[in-house]
Every structure is written in structure tokens, then in C-alpha cells.
Amino acid sequence: MSIRRFKGRSRTWQVLGSTTGVDDCAPAPPVKKLRLGPMKLAQYQDNRAIQRKETWDVMSTTNRQNLLALQEMAAAPEFDASNAPDLLTVAGVLDGTHEAQISHAGGDHGGETLEDIIELTERARTRCKDTRTRRDRTQKRNDAFAAQMPSMLKAYSAFRARGKPDEGDEGQPELYQVTVIDLFTEQSETLSLPLGCGGFSAALLRLGLVPSAPWTPTFVFTMATLDFYRVSHARCPQFSIYAFTKTLADLHGVPVRSTMHQHFSIALDLYLDLRRRTELQVLTHLGREDPAWRMKNCCPACSYRLEGEDELIFSMLVTMDGNDSLKRVLRRGPGDDGPGETNERWDDRDASDGYYLPRAQVDEWARRRLANILPSDDNGAENPCKERWKNMLNDVTAKMWGIFDETGLFLCLCRHGFALVMVDMLRSGELSKYPLAVVEHLLKHFGVDIGVGYDIGCHFCTTLDKSELGPKAREARLRCLVGSFHGHAHNRLCQVCFLALYVKGLGIEDLEGCERRFSRSNALAGCSRRASRFHRQQEITGYFKHMDDYDVYASLATFLCSNYEQSLKILDDEPIVRQMMRDEDVVDGEEFVQALADETVYLQELWKSSKKAEDTPETRYVACLVAESADLAKVTACRAAVRQSRSDDAAFTPGKTKADMALRHALEKRERSAMALADIEQELGITTRWTPTSPSYIAAEEEARSLEYQRALDRLELLVVERLFELTKMNQSGTGYKMRKHIAKSLQARSKAVRSAVAKYNAAAAAVTPPRDHVDIEQVLEYAFLADFDLLRHSHHEVHRQYWARPAYRAVMNRWFRLERAREEIKRLDVEIRRFVTWMRDESVFLHKRERELRWTEGKTEQQVEDDHALAVHLAEYRERRGRFEQSHMMRLHTLKRRWGTRCTASLTPGVPLQSVSPDEDEEDQMLVDAEREVGMAGGEEPTRQADDDEDHSEGEDDEAHDEQVSDLLFKIAGLGIDAEERGESITE
């Protein structure tokens, strides 16, 4: 850093660029001056004397008289300076030591009298009230930075390209005194800032300093300090700005300043904005500026399709879920009764970086579009979890939380953990519009055969099917699934339809990536709870972006290899499973598929019968007779109450009484019952109304009791069967501790439903003839096998006789399904690993080629060379961000091949990417394919290049081909590094 110190006591401060006349920088504020020293003052007075002499010569007679009268008034002995301190400057103005603070809007004082001048002087003494608020100052500060952004962005790129402060050789430098804050030092420095650099902030950025104010900052921070906090905060979100500024104060040995965190926050926002804009320039040069490009290309294992690869049942697997930890308090002013209107400061900045869906796009799926599509009681059989998972219905009718604005985050990840899209939940819970908007976005950009995991996927499937997206989702073969962890809290009927273990083509994927990500991102809650809307979005986006680049991508090869090894270990148990199948007389695994289908049919029939048994017309007639008799008794009681209210000893009440209203309602209800009874009598052809002593009445009543008993028995059977099947899973070998606790908790909650069903069963069992046995609830909860539940033998379904209900058979069936899912996982991993290897090669070739194009100097002007060089530096940083992990990725994949030998069927030879991944493919994808074919790296062949007819460019093309060969060689060395490491050797040139 070039720093020039002043000598002497006097110094002059001036806003940099105030006289430079740069077109692209915002107008500078007035020049700020301090008191002049003796030498400067003498020189200034001499110059002013010459100017006064010239002005006196051309001055009119009236002006001369007014000036003389003013001098006499200021020199009069009776003049009291204590009452008019501002008039002390009159003499100074006349002799040149002070400046007149009277604005005449560019005119002359020729027309003013002495009284007018005194009035103007008195008016200048009155200080105007500052009506500005912090809300205004915040927005004006942002606007001031935005006005200087082109020059600041150029200065930032120049510093990053140069790697050191700019000495500044453009004219005479200006001097400015600020406090420079670094990680371990804090000192007041007088900086020599170059002229003509586009503004004050741009001049500081050329020195590697980020200001905390757009024009005259007191504190500036080094870029290294801001970058250190950016990375530290991404790794540890609890490390807040408050904690960091206090840490800096401790390191610098100075007291903690109460406003230092505000200065640091302003500088950090500016620094992050510069990084975002610089990266956008790089993406624009690469043809990747479309916000949807990031989502479609963030995961190479999911989206980088190759020619000739095997077809998968699910082209892509994603998981989505909502989380309410990242709430934000809505700032409000005081009101009459509690909080009043919001007083949040307006901030129009955006930090979404292509991660967030626009709020307007989400609001298209608002409540008015969902009122008629949510599941109702009529389709309860299609949603067996309707009674237990009610958040979909509750969310639509939920009241907004008045204390919060954003009440959470709805997130969608690919199966490898890359963040695809995020949505803010606004003053509500997990509304249906959030997953619908996400699914619409996925269908738009990823096409067909998408598997979507959701903790209430069983319920959301019906909502999606009835929505406007239903036809499009069915055409694209999108399927809603339930994750393995949440699935075991659903009932058994939901599990056989949606659980990951039983879904063909899903592999061993558990679809619980959102839960793992939320367990880490919850640490952001402390920093975002009371932040502004912009800062909360910046916190969340910065965190997920850093996680994608430095955690998820860095562990992508580990994820692929771990799943591969886990699948191979599952397949090691195949001989044991085959022996267990022979013991159960199972010839082929297709019998398990049929058994699962039979269990699904059984549970569906049981569910329907437990909800509503088939009533006969006779039983309905008896029920109407009972209802009509009860209504008649109600009318009689209401009439007696009316007579009592009109008696002499009753209290006087004007108008109709409550008894009169009750009588009217009872009469209306009896009338409706009589009409329904008449309709049934006409349907059955009954001419004489039945009585309780009629044989037909007694037979129908007994039949109704039997139907009620059967309904109670089916309900109890359904709950007991589901409970026992889930107990089998909990006691099964290989179930982890957390899964056991999760299942136990769900069973404990379901035990309440079992108690209620047992109570209803006992009441119905006592009413039938002959009465059935009484069931003890404690004994039911202790049952571990269906054979222990003797009551099920009276069921017409006879589940205890079903072959698929035996515990041993079910254990073998689940293990066979795990073998099938492991085979599917290996097939998917073979595809994903080759995609990943090909993408690493093609991305490296493509970015190297674009970087060389920027560094090419022939035929460019000096300014173009400078700009392209700065952009090439940022492009190199973009390339190295993921290139740093290529060697570790290849070493991990080669280790997998060496460890499992021929059992690992994944190919590490790069393939050929598809010409068109999707209908709206970016142009740069085709350029990447051309680059791959140009160097001829497919299949491990030696790089080749077509000869160019133009001899002028032959040398440059030879260099380009040589660089591509070197890049290919380094890529291969990265994959072979594990061999030398295991032998204790080192790779030498």
C-alpha cells in the first residue's frame, strides 16, 4: 500500500474526484475543508486582496455604500458580539479570512440593501431541522454505492487481477485520512489516493480497501479481513458480526466501539455485492447468466447426460421439505393495542443468486387456487394418512403469525445434496402452494421421470393430482414418494404404496437429505432472526452456496463410493437370503412382489370397511325410526320448557325466549326426519310402520348391531395389524437406534388410537347377540405376533391365515427388497460415476479454453487487454473453485475400483455428452461438446487436432493443443496418484 504522511500541523481534506469530471461517477458532495495554517492563510489573504481590489473597481455606488455601512457596524464599539456570534464572521469575510455563508442562487448582491443583508445573515444563523430518518439514509447510501458501482467494479477487478495495491500514476494524488482495519492491525493512515480512478470508493478499492460509506468513510477494511469473515461465517454460522468485531477489537488492543459492527456490515455488504457482480460477469462470458442454468447444472451426477448410458426408472431423484427454524421477526412500531404497522427500512437489493423462486411465482398457487383441490372426506381411502398428517389442510386455513414475516424456508435438494431451489414461507406454515410451485419449476427444467421425496408425499400426491399441475405431472410420469425415516411414522397402507423400500427403481436412497441439511442450517437462526429481509436472504444464500461449492461437491465422490460399497455389502447377504427363501418355500422373488400386492389389497379393503360398512335399507329404516322417536321426545321436552317459560312464576322476557327458539329448531328437525322416514317407507313398500316389538324391527336392529360390531372389529384389526407389522421393523436386525426411537414414538402415539378403538369394540361386542368376549387394552398392547391376537380369528378377513402375515416370511421379504434396491443403486451409480468423470474432464477443458481466449492479446487494444486480463483472473478463480477437488475425487474413485475389483462395474473412462440435454439447452453446452471432440480425449485416446489452413494462427493453435494435452495428463495423474501413495512413492515429473 502506498501511504504518504503529512508533515506539519495543517492539512486539507477534499473528497476524491470532486474536480476530476469523471462522467461515470456520481456527483460528489461539497468539499470539506479545515482551518488553514499561517502560510496558507497569508497566501489566501493576498489573493483575496487582489480580488477585492478588482471587485471594488467594478462595484456600483450603491454596493460600495452598503459595504462601507456594514464595515462600520461591525467595527462599532456598541456592537455586542455575544448576542450575535455569527456576525463575528462579517469582518473576516471583508478581510478574506472567512467565507460568506449567504446563498443568492447565482445572482449578485447589487439589489440588496443593508437591511436585506442583515436579514440574510440572521436567517443563516437558524439551523434547519433534519427530517431525514435512518430508513432514508440506508436507501440513499445504497443508491450512492450503486451510482459508483461501474467504477468500483472495475477497480475491484483491477486489484484482484494485480494482487497488490495500485500505486496510482494518474495525475496528482489526493490525500485522505482514515482508520484502516486489518485482521491484526488497526491504525489511522493518511492515504495517497490516485486521481481519475472514478470516485473515492473506487480509489480505495484499488488499494485493496473496502469503505463503510460511499463518500467520506471513517473506517475502511482490508479485503482479506472481509474474506476471512465470509469464509469463517459460512463454516460457523454462529460466528456473528458482533462477535467478529469484538474479536478484532481484542486483537487490536482497543476498546469495543458500539458502532463498529455497523461499519463492518456496510463494508461486508459492498464486498459481497462486488463478488456477486464479478461472478455474474464471468457467467455472462461463459454463457451461463440465465438464473435457471445454475439449477440445471449444479449437480453433474444428476444432469450431465451421456450418449449410450442405461435408462433409469427415475431420471432424477429430489427431496423437498419445509423448516421453520429460519424465521424472521417483522419489525413493527407501537400501536394502540399491541404492535402497530411495520417500520422496516426499505432495501431494494437482491441476494437470491438464482436460488430463490420469485414470490410472485409462488403466490400463483395461493389459497384461492387450492380451495377446491385439497383432499376431502370423500377420498379418504386414497389418503390413509389423512387423519394423522393434517398439516396440508391446517396450513391452508392457518392464521398468519403476526410476529414473523418469513416463517421458515422450503427447500428442494437433489439426492446428492445440491440445493436446487428455495422458497420463503411467508407468515404461514407449510402451505400447499410451496411444494406445488417447486414441482412446477422442476417439471419445467428437468422434464420427465422425476421422483420427489416429501414427508407427506402420500397426501401431496392427491393434492398434486387434483391441481392444475395434475395433467402435466401425469404426462411427465412424476411420482411422489415418502422418505425412509418419515415413512415409518405413517400407517402400513401408506408404507406399501409410498415407502422407499418398496418403490422399484429408487435404489437405497432414503430421500431424507433435507433433514440432514436443516440440522446444519439451523445454526443460521441466530443471525437471521432479527435481520432485515435482504440480510436474511444474503445469509441463507451465502451459506447454501458455500455448502454446495465446498462441502457437497467436495464430498460427491465420497457419496458415490459410500453408496456403492454399501450396496455391495448388502449383496453379500444374498446367499443367506436365498437360504431363508428356501426355508419358506419361496422359489422366486416375484412371490414377494405378489405378497406385497395382496397385503395392499387387504389393507385397502380393511380401511374402506372400517370407515363405513354397507348398511341395508332395513337397517337404515330402523335408524330413521330411532331418530324420529328421539326427535319427537325432543319436541315434547321443548314444549314443556315453553309452557314453563310462560308460567306466572317465570321471569319476564320480552319477545321470543330461548325455549321458543329451541322448540322451533326441534320441530324443523322432526319434520326432516319424518320426510326421510316417508321416503324409506316408500322405497321398501311399508304400509304399516314398524314398532320396537315388530319382528322385522327386531331383525333389522340386530343386523345393525352386527354391522356396527364388524366396523369396530375392522378398525381395531387395522390398527393392531399395522402396529404389529411396524414392531417387526423395529425389532429387525439392522434397524438403527434413531429409527427404533422414531418408530417407538409413532407407535406410542398410535396406542391412543388403539385404546379408543378397543373401547368402541367392547361397547359393540356387548350389544350383539350372543355377546362377544371383552378385550383388555393392556393385553393388546403387549402382543408381538398376529397369532397372539385370538380376536382376529373372528374377523372375516382371517389375516392370521395369510402367508404374508407370518413374521418369518415378512423378514425374508424385506431383506429381498433390500437386495433389489441395492442392485438398482449400483445400476444408477454406474451411470452417475461416468457422468461425473466426464463432466470433470469437459468442464476443465472448456474453462481452460475460455481463459486462454481472454488472455489472448493479438488484435486487442490496450484497454481490452487490461479488461480481459482482469476477467481471466476471475475466471481462473471460478475454475479453481471446483478444480481443487478433482484429484481427491479421482483418487477416491480409483480406490473403489481397486478395493472391489470386478464387482465394481463403474467405468472411469469419460464418455460423450448428449448433443441436447433438454429442449432449452444453453449454447455453451454445444461448445463444450465441440471442445471435447476437438481434443479427442474420449476412450483414453491421444489428443488430436485438425490442421488449420491459416498459417498465421498455427502457432497459437499448437500452444492450445499442447495446453489441452497437459490438462489431460494432469487429469490422468490425479486418478493414478493413489497407486504411488500406497507404494510409498511420489509422483515426479
Short mmCIF file of C-alpha atoms in Angstrom, two decimals, residues 603-966:
data_model
loop_
_atom_site.label_atom_id
_atom_site.label_comp_id
_atom_site.label_asym_id
_atom_site.label_seq_id
_atom_site.Cartn_x
_atom_site.Cartn_y
_atom_site.Cartn_z
CA LEU A 603 -55.34 -53.17 3.90
CA GLN A 604 -57.35 -51.13 1.39
CA GLU A 605 -60.44 -53.28 1.87
CA LEU A 606 -60.00 -53.16 5.62
CA TRP A 607 -59.64 -49.38 5.51
CA LYS A 608 -62.82 -48.94 3.49
CA SER A 609 -64.85 -51.30 5.64
CA SER A 610 -63.59 -49.70 8.85
CA LYS A 611 -64.68 -46.28 7.66
CA LYS A 612 -68.19 -47.17 6.53
CA ALA A 613 -69.84 -50.58 6.46
CA GLU A 614 -72.53 -51.35 3.91
CA ASP A 615 -75.92 -50.63 5.52
CA THR A 616 -79.08 -52.36 4.23
CA PRO A 617 -82.33 -50.43 3.61
CA GLU A 618 -83.88 -52.20 6.61
CA THR A 619 -81.11 -51.04 8.97
CA ARG A 620 -81.40 -47.51 7.61
CA TYR A 621 -85.19 -47.65 8.21
CA VAL A 622 -84.66 -48.70 11.81
CA ALA A 623 -82.12 -45.92 12.26
CA CYS A 624 -84.65 -43.41 10.92
CA LEU A 625 -87.32 -44.76 13.30
CA VAL A 626 -84.93 -44.31 16.23
CA ALA A 627 -84.04 -40.79 15.08
CA GLU A 628 -87.72 -39.87 14.57
CA SER A 629 -88.57 -41.15 18.04
CA ALA A 630 -85.72 -39.15 19.56
CA ASP A 631 -86.83 -36.03 17.70
CA LEU A 632 -90.40 -36.48 18.97
CA ALA A 633 -89.15 -36.75 22.52
CA LYS A 634 -87.09 -33.61 21.96
CA VAL A 635 -90.18 -31.73 20.72
CA THR A 636 -92.16 -32.84 23.78
CA ALA A 637 -89.42 -31.63 26.11
CA CYS A 638 -89.16 -28.28 24.31
CA ARG A 639 -92.93 -27.72 24.56
CA ALA A 640 -92.79 -28.34 28.26
CA ALA A 641 -89.97 -25.81 28.54
CA VAL A 642 -92.03 -23.24 26.61
CA ARG A 643 -95.01 -23.72 28.92
CA GLN A 644 -92.72 -23.34 31.91
CA SER A 645 -91.28 -20.07 30.49
CA ARG A 646 -94.81 -18.64 30.17
CA SER A 647 -95.97 -19.58 33.65
CA ASP A 648 -96.76 -16.97 36.26
CA ASP A 649 -93.66 -17.62 38.35
CA ALA A 650 -91.27 -17.39 35.35
CA ALA A 651 -89.06 -14.33 34.81
CA PHE A 652 -90.35 -11.79 32.31
CA THR A 653 -88.50 -11.77 28.96
CA PRO A 654 -89.69 -9.56 26.09
CA GLY A 655 -90.07 -11.20 22.67
CA LYS A 656 -89.16 -14.81 21.89
CA THR A 657 -87.36 -16.79 24.57
CA LYS A 658 -84.62 -19.40 24.16
CA ALA A 659 -87.22 -22.08 24.78
CA ASP A 660 -89.25 -20.83 21.82
CA MET A 661 -86.19 -20.98 19.58
CA ALA A 662 -85.34 -24.50 20.76
CA LEU A 663 -88.89 -25.62 20.06
CA ARG A 664 -88.77 -24.20 16.54
CA HIS A 665 -85.48 -25.98 15.81
CA ALA A 666 -86.81 -29.26 17.23
CA LEU A 667 -89.93 -29.05 15.08
CA GLU A 668 -87.84 -28.41 11.95
CA LYS A 669 -85.58 -31.37 12.71
CA ARG A 670 -88.57 -33.66 13.36
CA GLU A 671 -90.06 -32.56 10.05
CA ARG A 672 -86.89 -33.52 8.21
CA SER A 673 -86.80 -36.88 9.99
CA ALA A 674 -90.42 -37.52 9.06
CA MET A 675 -89.70 -36.75 5.41
CA ALA A 676 -86.67 -39.11 5.35
CA LEU A 677 -88.75 -41.81 7.06
CA ALA A 678 -91.52 -41.42 4.48
CA ASP A 679 -89.02 -41.79 1.63
CA ILE A 680 -87.63 -45.07 3.03
CA GLU A 681 -91.13 -46.45 3.66
CA GLN A 682 -92.00 -45.69 0.06
CA GLU A 683 -88.78 -47.37 -1.11
CA LEU A 684 -89.42 -50.55 0.93
CA GLY A 685 -93.20 -50.55 0.30
CA ILE A 686 -94.03 -50.48 4.00
CA THR A 687 -97.67 -49.65 4.64
CA THR A 688 -97.69 -50.20 8.41
CA ARG A 689 -94.95 -48.52 10.36
CA TRP A 690 -92.73 -50.85 12.33
CA THR A 691 -92.66 -50.77 16.11
CA PRO A 692 -89.95 -51.97 18.52
CA THR A 693 -91.95 -55.14 19.03
CA SER A 694 -92.28 -55.94 15.34
CA PRO A 695 -90.26 -58.99 14.18
CA SER A 696 -88.88 -57.07 11.22
CA TYR A 697 -87.79 -54.25 13.51
CA ILE A 698 -86.04 -56.67 15.89
CA ALA A 699 -84.23 -58.44 13.00
CA ALA A 700 -83.08 -55.17 11.41
CA GLU A 701 -81.90 -53.84 14.77
CA GLU A 702 -79.86 -56.95 15.36
CA GLU A 703 -78.36 -56.66 11.87
CA ALA A 704 -77.40 -53.02 12.59
CA ARG A 705 -75.66 -54.09 15.78
CA SER A 706 -73.74 -56.75 13.85
CA LEU A 707 -72.65 -54.17 11.26
CA GLU A 708 -71.50 -51.79 13.99
CA TYR A 709 -69.60 -54.62 15.63
CA GLN A 710 -67.96 -55.56 12.33
CA ARG A 711 -66.99 -51.93 11.73
CA ALA A 712 -65.41 -51.69 15.18
CA LEU A 713 -63.65 -55.03 14.66
CA ASP A 714 -62.23 -53.94 11.29
CA ARG A 715 -60.98 -50.69 12.76
CA LEU A 716 -59.31 -52.48 15.65
CA GLU A 717 -57.86 -55.11 13.32
CA LEU A 718 -56.38 -52.44 11.05
CA LEU A 719 -54.67 -50.66 13.92
CA VAL A 720 -53.38 -53.86 15.50
CA VAL A 721 -52.04 -55.26 12.23
CA GLU A 722 -50.25 -52.03 11.40
CA ARG A 723 -48.82 -51.87 14.90
CA LEU A 724 -47.54 -55.43 14.79
CA PHE A 725 -46.04 -55.01 11.32
CA GLU A 726 -44.15 -51.93 12.47
CA LEU A 727 -43.00 -53.73 15.61
CA THR A 728 -41.45 -56.26 13.26
CA LYS A 729 -39.47 -53.47 11.60
CA MET A 730 -38.37 -52.03 14.93
CA ASN A 731 -37.12 -55.40 16.20
CA GLN A 732 -35.49 -56.29 12.90
CA SER A 733 -31.72 -56.61 12.72
CA GLY A 734 -30.08 -53.62 11.06
CA THR A 735 -32.54 -51.01 12.29
CA GLY A 736 -30.56 -48.15 13.78
CA TYR A 737 -31.09 -46.60 17.19
CA LYS A 738 -32.66 -43.39 15.89
CA MET A 739 -35.02 -45.33 13.64
CA ARG A 740 -36.06 -47.52 16.58
CA LYS A 741 -36.80 -44.45 18.68
CA HIS A 742 -38.72 -42.88 15.81
CA ILE A 743 -40.87 -45.99 15.31
CA ALA A 744 -41.43 -46.35 19.07
CA LYS A 745 -42.60 -42.74 19.27
CA SER A 746 -45.05 -43.22 16.41
CA LEU A 747 -46.34 -46.45 17.97
CA GLN A 748 -46.81 -44.70 21.27
CA ALA A 749 -48.94 -42.05 19.58
CA ARG A 750 -50.87 -44.77 17.75
CA SER A 751 -51.51 -46.60 21.00
CA LYS A 752 -54.01 -43.87 21.89
CA ALA A 753 -55.97 -44.72 18.75
CA VAL A 754 -55.81 -48.41 19.71
CA ARG A 755 -57.28 -47.60 23.16
CA SER A 756 -60.14 -45.69 21.57
CA ALA A 757 -60.79 -48.49 19.07
CA VAL A 758 -60.79 -51.08 21.89
CA ALA A 759 -63.35 -49.06 23.85
CA LYS A 760 -65.66 -48.84 20.83
CA TYR A 761 -65.19 -52.53 20.16
CA ASN A 762 -66.09 -53.56 23.69
CA ALA A 763 -69.26 -51.46 23.54
CA ALA A 764 -70.26 -53.01 20.18
CA ALA A 765 -69.33 -56.52 21.33
CA ALA A 766 -71.58 -56.27 24.37
CA ALA A 767 -74.56 -55.19 22.22
CA VAL A 768 -74.58 -58.15 19.79
CA THR A 769 -76.27 -61.48 20.44
CA PRO A 770 -74.57 -63.52 21.71
CA PRO A 771 -72.13 -61.01 23.31
CA ARG A 772 -68.50 -61.24 22.23
CA ASP A 773 -65.52 -61.51 24.54
CA HIS A 774 -64.26 -58.38 26.25
CA VAL A 775 -60.81 -57.18 25.12
CA ASP A 776 -58.21 -55.94 27.60
CA ILE A 777 -56.27 -52.97 26.22
CA GLU A 778 -53.12 -53.74 28.19
CA GLN A 779 -53.02 -57.24 26.75
CA VAL A 780 -53.48 -55.93 23.21
CA LEU A 781 -50.54 -53.54 23.54
CA GLU A 782 -48.31 -56.42 24.69
CA TYR A 783 -49.00 -58.60 21.65
CA ALA A 784 -45.98 -59.14 19.43
CA PHE A 785 -47.40 -61.54 16.82
CA LEU A 786 -50.69 -61.83 14.96
CA ALA A 787 -51.07 -65.37 16.27
CA ASP A 788 -51.32 -63.98 19.80
CA PHE A 789 -54.35 -61.90 18.88
CA ASP A 790 -57.12 -64.51 19.07
CA LEU A 791 -59.78 -61.92 18.33
CA LEU A 792 -58.61 -61.71 14.73
CA ARG A 793 -59.83 -65.28 14.18
CA HIS A 794 -63.39 -63.93 14.33
CA SER A 795 -62.61 -61.48 11.52
CA HIS A 796 -63.99 -62.29 8.10
CA HIS A 797 -60.61 -61.35 6.60
CA GLU A 798 -58.70 -64.02 8.59
CA VAL A 799 -55.41 -62.18 8.35
CA HIS A 800 -53.71 -64.68 10.65
CA ARG A 801 -54.11 -67.31 7.92
CA GLN A 802 -52.41 -65.23 5.23
CA TYR A 803 -48.95 -66.46 4.24
CA TRP A 804 -47.55 -62.95 4.04
CA ALA A 805 -48.59 -62.20 7.64
CA ARG A 806 -46.09 -64.59 9.22
CA PRO A 807 -43.13 -62.77 10.86
CA ALA A 808 -40.52 -65.06 9.33
CA TYR A 809 -41.94 -64.57 5.85
CA ARG A 810 -42.06 -60.80 6.27
CA ALA A 811 -38.45 -60.70 7.45
CA VAL A 812 -37.30 -62.57 4.34
CA MET A 813 -39.48 -60.37 2.14
CA ASN A 814 -37.94 -57.15 3.47
CA ARG A 815 -34.41 -58.47 3.03
CA TRP A 816 -35.18 -59.49 -0.55
CA PHE A 817 -36.48 -55.99 -1.31
CA ARG A 818 -33.24 -54.58 0.09
CA LEU A 819 -31.28 -56.78 -2.32
CA GLU A 820 -33.36 -55.50 -5.23
CA ARG A 821 -32.86 -51.89 -4.19
CA ALA A 822 -29.10 -52.48 -3.87
CA ARG A 823 -28.93 -53.79 -7.45
CA GLU A 824 -30.83 -50.74 -8.66
CA GLU A 825 -28.48 -48.46 -6.72
CA ILE A 826 -25.42 -50.00 -8.39
CA LYS A 827 -27.00 -49.50 -11.81
CA ARG A 828 -27.69 -45.85 -11.02
CA LEU A 829 -24.21 -45.31 -9.57
CA ASP A 830 -22.58 -46.77 -12.69
CA VAL A 831 -24.36 -44.07 -14.69
CA GLU A 832 -23.66 -41.25 -12.22
CA ILE A 833 -19.96 -42.03 -11.77
CA ARG A 834 -19.33 -41.95 -15.52
CA ARG A 835 -21.28 -38.70 -15.80
CA PHE A 836 -19.18 -37.22 -13.02
CA VAL A 837 -15.86 -38.27 -14.55
CA THR A 838 -16.87 -36.94 -17.97
CA TRP A 839 -18.07 -33.64 -16.51
CA MET A 840 -14.78 -33.05 -14.67
CA ARG A 841 -12.82 -33.51 -17.87
CA ASP A 842 -15.14 -31.45 -20.08
CA GLU A 843 -15.50 -28.63 -17.56
CA SER A 844 -11.75 -28.34 -17.18
CA VAL A 845 -11.22 -28.28 -20.96
CA PHE A 846 -13.99 -25.77 -21.51
CA LEU A 847 -12.86 -23.33 -18.80
CA HIS A 848 -9.21 -23.55 -19.84
CA LYS A 849 -10.19 -22.74 -23.39
CA ARG A 850 -12.25 -19.72 -22.37
CA GLU A 851 -9.46 -18.49 -20.12
CA ARG A 852 -6.94 -18.70 -22.96
CA GLU A 853 -9.28 -16.70 -25.14
CA LEU A 854 -9.32 -13.93 -22.58
CA ARG A 855 -5.55 -13.93 -22.19
CA TRP A 856 -5.02 -13.73 -25.95
CA THR A 857 -3.63 -10.27 -26.74
CA GLU A 858 -3.34 -10.24 -30.52
CA GLY A 859 -5.69 -7.79 -32.21
CA LYS A 860 -6.87 -6.17 -28.97
CA THR A 861 -6.48 -2.64 -27.73
CA GLU A 862 -4.59 -1.90 -24.52
CA GLN A 863 -7.83 -1.31 -22.65
CA GLN A 864 -9.35 -4.55 -23.94
CA VAL A 865 -6.25 -6.45 -22.89
CA GLU A 866 -6.47 -5.00 -19.38
CA ASP A 867 -10.19 -5.76 -19.02
CA ASP A 868 -9.85 -9.29 -20.41
CA HIS A 869 -6.90 -9.98 -18.13
CA ALA A 870 -8.92 -8.96 -15.07
CA LEU A 871 -11.83 -11.15 -16.21
CA ALA A 872 -9.42 -14.03 -16.86
CA VAL A 873 -8.24 -13.84 -13.26
CA HIS A 874 -11.81 -14.17 -12.00
CA LEU A 875 -12.44 -16.99 -14.48
CA ALA A 876 -9.37 -18.78 -13.14
CA GLU A 877 -10.74 -18.46 -9.61
CA TYR A 878 -14.08 -19.83 -10.84
CA ARG A 879 -12.27 -22.75 -12.46
CA GLU A 880 -10.10 -23.49 -9.45
CA ARG A 881 -13.04 -23.42 -7.05
CA ARG A 882 -14.03 -26.94 -8.05
CA GLY A 883 -10.83 -27.96 -9.80
CA ARG A 884 -9.11 -28.22 -6.43
CA PHE A 885 -11.13 -31.36 -5.65
CA GLU A 886 -10.58 -33.23 -8.92
CA GLN A 887 -7.53 -35.11 -7.69
CA SER A 888 -9.22 -36.27 -4.50
CA HIS A 889 -12.30 -37.30 -6.47
CA MET A 890 -10.31 -39.41 -8.89
CA MET A 891 -8.25 -40.95 -6.10
CA ARG A 892 -11.43 -41.92 -4.27
CA LEU A 893 -12.96 -43.48 -7.38
CA HIS A 894 -9.78 -45.41 -8.21
CA THR A 895 -9.66 -46.67 -4.63
CA LEU A 896 -13.18 -48.02 -5.09
CA LYS A 897 -12.13 -49.85 -8.25
CA ARG A 898 -9.03 -51.31 -6.65
CA ARG A 899 -10.82 -52.41 -3.47
CA TRP A 900 -13.75 -54.23 -5.10
CA GLY A 901 -12.14 -55.35 -8.35
CA THR A 902 -14.53 -56.83 -10.88
CA ARG A 903 -17.51 -56.40 -8.58
CA CYS A 904 -17.28 -52.66 -9.21
CA THR A 905 -18.72 -52.26 -12.70
CA ALA A 906 -18.44 -48.46 -12.81
CA SER A 907 -16.40 -47.09 -15.71
CA LEU A 908 -13.88 -44.30 -15.11
CA THR A 909 -13.42 -43.69 -18.82
CA PRO A 910 -15.05 -40.41 -19.86
CA GLY A 911 -18.00 -40.65 -22.21
CA VAL A 912 -19.57 -38.38 -24.80
CA PRO A 913 -22.16 -35.88 -23.57
CA LEU A 914 -25.51 -35.62 -25.29
CA GLN A 915 -25.89 -33.06 -28.04
CA SER A 916 -29.03 -31.74 -26.35
CA VAL A 917 -29.84 -32.41 -22.73
CA SER A 918 -33.16 -30.55 -22.82
CA PRO A 919 -35.18 -28.52 -25.33
CA ASP A 920 -33.88 -25.25 -23.89
CA GLU A 921 -30.22 -26.28 -23.80
CA ASP A 922 -27.72 -23.48 -23.45
CA GLU A 923 -25.41 -22.69 -26.34
CA GLU A 924 -22.34 -23.29 -24.23
CA ASP A 925 -23.21 -26.99 -23.89
CA GLN A 926 -22.68 -27.44 -27.63
CA MET A 927 -19.39 -25.54 -27.41
CA LEU A 928 -18.28 -27.87 -24.62
CA VAL A 929 -19.03 -30.92 -26.79
CA ASP A 930 -17.07 -29.41 -29.67
CA ALA A 931 -14.10 -28.81 -27.39
CA GLU A 932 -14.24 -32.43 -26.20
CA ARG A 933 -14.32 -33.79 -29.71
CA GLU A 934 -11.57 -31.46 -30.81
CA VAL A 935 -9.04 -32.84 -28.33
CA GLY A 936 -10.25 -36.43 -28.87
CA MET A 937 -9.99 -37.49 -25.27
CA ALA A 938 -12.88 -39.98 -25.30
CA GLY A 939 -11.83 -43.54 -24.51
CA GLY A 940 -8.36 -42.56 -23.37
CA GLU A 941 -7.08 -41.76 -26.86
CA GLU A 942 -4.26 -39.35 -27.50
CA PRO A 943 -5.39 -35.76 -28.13
CA THR A 944 -5.64 -34.88 -31.81
CA ARG A 945 -6.42 -31.66 -33.64
CA GLN A 946 -7.44 -30.82 -37.17
CA ALA A 947 -4.85 -28.86 -39.13
CA ASP A 948 -5.72 -25.24 -39.77
CA ASP A 949 -5.26 -23.79 -43.22
CA ASP A 950 -4.42 -20.37 -41.83
CA GLU A 951 -0.68 -20.34 -41.10
CA ASP A 952 -0.92 -17.11 -39.10
CA HIS A 953 -2.70 -18.92 -36.27
CA SER A 954 -0.86 -22.23 -36.43
CA GLU A 955 1.50 -21.35 -33.60
CA GLY A 956 -1.35 -20.29 -31.32
CA GLU A 957 -3.30 -23.45 -32.08
CA ASP A 958 -0.25 -25.60 -31.37
CA ASP A 959 0.02 -23.93 -27.98
CA GLU A 960 -3.67 -24.53 -27.38
CA ALA A 961 -3.39 -28.22 -28.25
CA HIS A 962 -0.33 -28.50 -26.04
CA ASP A 963 -2.17 -26.95 -23.11
CA GLU A 964 -5.06 -29.37 -23.63
CA GLN A 965 -2.66 -32.31 -23.63
CA VAL A 966 -1.12 -31.08 -20.41
#
